[in-house]
Tab-separated table of C-alpha atoms in Angstrom:
chain	number	residue	atom	x	y	z
L	1	MET	CA	-13.872	-5.231	-15.235
L	2	LEU	CA	-14.683	-1.745	-13.957
L	3	LYS	CA	-18.015	-0.431	-15.228
L	4	GLN	CA	-17.677	2.891	-17.016
L	5	ILE	CA	-19.596	5.514	-15.090
L	6	GLU	CA	-20.980	8.063	-17.497
L	7	PHE	CA	-23.035	10.954	-16.231
L	8	SER	CA	-24.635	13.092	-18.878
L	9	SER	CA	-26.328	16.450	-18.944
L	10	GLN	CA	-28.449	14.987	-21.755
L	11	ARG	CA	-30.456	12.763	-19.425
L	12	PRO	CA	-31.461	12.714	-15.743
L	13	LEU	CA	-29.173	11.255	-13.111
L	14	ARG	CA	-30.523	7.818	-12.215
L	15	MET	CA	-30.318	7.293	-8.466
L	16	GLY	CA	-31.130	3.820	-7.216
L	17	ILE	CA	-32.395	2.514	-3.903
L	18	ILE	CA	-33.230	-1.027	-2.834
L	19	VAL	CA	-35.549	-0.817	0.119
L	20	ARG	CA	-38.393	-1.973	2.185
L	21	SER	CA	-40.805	0.763	3.151
L	22	ASP	CA	-40.239	1.878	6.740
L	23	TYR	CA	-39.132	4.913	8.748
L	24	GLN	CA	-35.558	3.648	9.201
L	25	LYS	CA	-34.864	3.802	5.458
L	26	GLY	CA	-35.524	7.561	5.260
L	27	HIS	CA	-37.704	7.709	2.148
L	28	ASP	CA	-39.081	11.032	3.335
L	29	LEU	CA	-35.539	12.443	3.503
L	30	LEU	CA	-34.746	11.162	0.016
L	31	PHE	CA	-37.936	12.642	-1.412
L	32	SER	CA	-37.304	15.957	0.317
L	33	ASN	CA	-33.813	16.149	-1.177
L	34	CYS	CA	-35.105	15.174	-4.613
L	35	ARG	CA	-37.761	17.918	-4.469
L	36	GLU	CA	-34.934	20.372	-3.776
L	37	LEU	CA	-32.902	18.970	-6.691
L	38	LYS	CA	-35.928	19.448	-8.936
L	39	LYS	CA	-36.277	23.094	-7.790
L	40	ARG	CA	-32.678	23.639	-8.885
L	41	ASN	CA	-33.385	22.086	-12.287
L	42	PHE	CA	-31.102	19.152	-11.490
L	43	PRO	CA	-32.707	16.305	-13.476
L	44	VAL	CA	-33.065	13.105	-11.499
L	45	VAL	CA	-34.952	9.820	-11.686
L	46	ILE	CA	-35.231	7.630	-8.601
L	47	CYS	CA	-35.232	3.911	-9.402
L	48	ILE	CA	-36.811	2.049	-6.484
L	49	ALA	CA	-36.380	-1.698	-6.207
L	50	GLY	CA	-37.893	-3.940	-3.569
L	51	SER	CA	-40.979	-1.866	-2.764
L	52	SER	CA	-44.102	-1.213	-4.794
L	53	LYS	CA	-45.995	2.014	-5.505
L	54	GLU	CA	-48.522	1.002	-2.886
L	55	GLU	CA	-45.870	0.648	-0.167
L	56	VAL	CA	-44.014	3.929	-0.683
L	57	LYS	CA	-45.761	7.272	-0.318
L	58	VAL	CA	-44.334	9.429	-3.084
L	59	PRO	CA	-45.046	13.164	-2.960
L	60	GLU	CA	-47.222	14.282	-5.884
L	61	ALA	CA	-44.476	16.629	-7.137
L	62	LEU	CA	-42.135	13.661	-7.695
L	63	THR	CA	-44.416	11.055	-9.255
L	64	HIS	CA	-42.894	11.641	-12.697
L	65	ASN	CA	-39.382	11.248	-11.277
L	66	ILE	CA	-39.908	7.755	-9.815
L	67	LEU	CA	-39.436	4.413	-11.518
L	68	PHE	CA	-40.746	1.498	-9.427
L	69	LEU	CA	-39.089	-1.784	-10.307
L	70	GLY	CA	-40.714	-3.858	-7.534
L	71	PRO	CA	-39.155	-7.092	-6.280
L	72	LEU	CA	-36.199	-8.165	-8.394
L	73	LYS	CA	-35.536	-11.616	-9.740
L	74	ASN	CA	-32.208	-10.481	-11.157
L	75	PRO	CA	-30.478	-7.632	-9.263
L	76	GLN	CA	-28.268	-6.918	-12.277
L	77	ASP	CA	-31.352	-5.574	-14.080
L	78	PHE	CA	-31.541	-2.901	-11.376
L	79	PHE	CA	-27.821	-2.094	-11.426
L	80	ASP	CA	-27.916	-1.683	-15.204
L	81	LYS	CA	-30.522	1.073	-14.775
L	82	ILE	CA	-28.722	3.271	-12.210
L	83	ASP	CA	-25.778	5.672	-12.134
L	84	ILE	CA	-25.394	5.853	-8.355
L	85	TYR	CA	-26.864	4.149	-5.305
L	86	VAL	CA	-28.216	6.424	-2.575
L	87	SER	CA	-29.200	5.570	0.980
L	88	HIS	CA	-30.882	8.048	3.317
L	89	SER	CA	-31.141	5.492	6.141
L	90	ARG	CA	-31.466	6.887	9.633
L	91	TRP	CA	-29.535	3.889	10.975
L	92	GLU	CA	-28.160	0.631	9.591
L	93	GLY	CA	-26.548	-2.612	10.625
L	94	LEU	CA	-24.493	-4.148	7.837
L	95	PRO	CA	-26.393	-2.963	4.747
L	96	LEU	CA	-26.372	-5.870	2.322
L	97	SER	CA	-27.811	-3.756	-0.492
L	98	VAL	CA	-24.733	-1.510	-0.248
L	99	LEU	CA	-22.438	-4.545	-0.478
L	100	GLU	CA	-24.353	-5.815	-3.513
L	101	THR	CA	-24.194	-2.399	-5.166
L	102	MET	CA	-20.467	-2.128	-4.568
L	103	ASP	CA	-20.003	-5.581	-6.048
L	104	ALA	CA	-21.865	-4.328	-9.144
L	105	GLN	CA	-19.324	-1.468	-9.320
L	106	ILE	CA	-21.826	1.339	-8.771
L	107	PRO	CA	-20.698	4.351	-6.703
L	108	CYS	CA	-22.564	4.791	-3.421
L	109	LEU	CA	-23.727	7.961	-1.680
L	110	LEU	CA	-24.640	7.082	1.908
L	111	SER	CA	-26.053	8.942	4.887
L	112	GLU	CA	-23.524	9.413	7.671
L	113	VAL	CA	-24.968	6.912	10.141
L	114	VAL	CA	-23.764	3.835	11.995
L	115	GLY	CA	-23.539	1.012	9.477
L	116	HIS	CA	-22.474	3.366	6.702
L	117	PHE	CA	-19.448	4.862	8.457
L	118	TYR	CA	-17.492	1.678	7.749
L	119	PHE	CA	-17.786	2.290	4.000
L	120	ILE	CA	-17.283	6.046	4.211
L	121	GLU	CA	-14.179	5.739	6.409
L	122	ASN	CA	-12.727	3.177	4.009
L	123	LYS	CA	-13.267	5.623	1.122
L	124	SER	CA	-15.487	3.135	-0.684
L	125	ALA	CA	-18.554	5.403	-0.493
L	126	LEU	CA	-19.209	9.106	-0.228
L	127	GLY	CA	-21.084	10.235	2.885
L	128	PHE	CA	-23.534	13.059	3.432
L	129	LYS	CA	-25.337	14.530	6.423
L	130	ASN	CA	-28.946	13.347	6.383
L	131	ASP	CA	-30.227	16.657	7.740
L	132	SER	CA	-28.424	18.861	5.202
L	133	PHE	CA	-29.653	19.300	1.645
L	134	SER	CA	-26.639	21.474	0.852
L	135	ASP	CA	-24.273	18.649	1.861
L	136	PHE	CA	-26.279	16.133	-0.186
L	137	TYR	CA	-26.326	18.492	-3.182
L	138	GLU	CA	-22.589	19.127	-2.950
L	139	LYS	CA	-21.872	15.372	-2.860
L	140	ILE	CA	-24.179	14.700	-5.824
L	141	GLN	CA	-22.399	17.416	-7.786
L	142	ASN	CA	-19.000	15.964	-6.803
L	143	LEU	CA	-19.994	12.497	-7.982
L	144	THR	CA	-21.503	13.660	-11.257
L	145	SER	CA	-18.715	16.044	-12.197
L	146	ASN	CA	-15.650	14.152	-10.995
L	147	LYS	CA	-15.134	10.867	-12.835
L	148	ASP	CA	-11.935	10.220	-10.885
L	149	LEU	CA	-13.850	10.390	-7.591
L	150	SER	CA	-16.438	7.885	-8.819
L	151	LYS	CA	-13.755	5.540	-10.121
L	152	SER	CA	-11.796	5.808	-6.882
L	153	LEU	CA	-14.864	4.976	-4.769
L	154	VAL	CA	-15.682	1.962	-6.925
L	155	ASN	CA	-12.071	0.714	-6.917
L	156	ASN	CA	-11.827	1.130	-3.141
L	157	ALA	CA	-15.140	-0.667	-2.714
L	158	ILE	CA	-13.970	-3.623	-4.795
L	159	GLN	CA	-10.770	-3.842	-2.750
L	160	LEU	CA	-12.763	-3.700	0.503
L	161	LEU	CA	-15.116	-6.423	-0.699
L	162	MET	CA	-12.271	-8.695	-1.764
L	163	LYS	CA	-10.466	-8.177	1.545
L	164	ASN	CA	-13.337	-8.417	4.016
L	165	HIS	CA	-16.487	-9.686	2.337
L	166	ASP	CA	-15.731	-12.517	-0.026
L	167	GLN	CA	-18.147	-15.440	-0.081
L	168	GLU	CA	-15.815	-17.792	1.757
L	169	LYS	CA	-14.692	-15.475	4.585
L	170	VAL	CA	-18.035	-13.998	5.622
L	171	PRO	CA	-19.789	-17.262	6.626
L	172	LEU	CA	-16.702	-18.263	8.629
L	173	ARG	CA	-16.766	-14.929	10.481
L	174	PHE	CA	-20.447	-15.352	11.300
L	175	LEU	CA	-19.753	-18.854	12.571
L	176	GLN	CA	-16.907	-17.560	14.770
L	177	VAL	CA	-19.161	-14.865	16.242
L	178	TYR	CA	-21.948	-17.346	16.982
L	179	GLN	CA	-19.516	-19.820	18.513
L	180	SER	CA	-17.996	-17.138	20.755
L	181	VAL	CA	-21.462	-16.123	21.974
L	182	LEU	CA	-22.412	-19.728	22.748
L	183	LYS	CA	-19.306	-20.359	24.887
């Protein structure tokens, strides 16, 4: 069943990230964009799962906008707390957290980098240029104001997951790749 995505001007937008703390994941880019959102009076809370307060250096101006959830025993607890999933990664392989988020029927806003292009090109996520706040801001506004866009992204993501990433097909693909390398 498709989760109803309800954005409200009555409460902050809850953006979620599941990360480890390192340069690749682009925390500094996320925090920079969130500082700009705050300057424009765009209310946002960043829900961070996977990393602790001690691991992620949060700018002082954003400390009240961050909710650290730490390591998760049940990922659904995280997905129940967020409106959208955002990744500012500088590069990616196959981002499992994006696949998990899509499976939870949460719309994704992803940096336009290798590893994310697959989802963006398949219209299962919205992409933004990592070096452009205006592009990020425009995409956030599109997602929060256009329910049809959010629903379309989630529906496309579910279709993509069912076609290419179901639990039976993926291990077989990995096995085929490993076998071809060993030949």
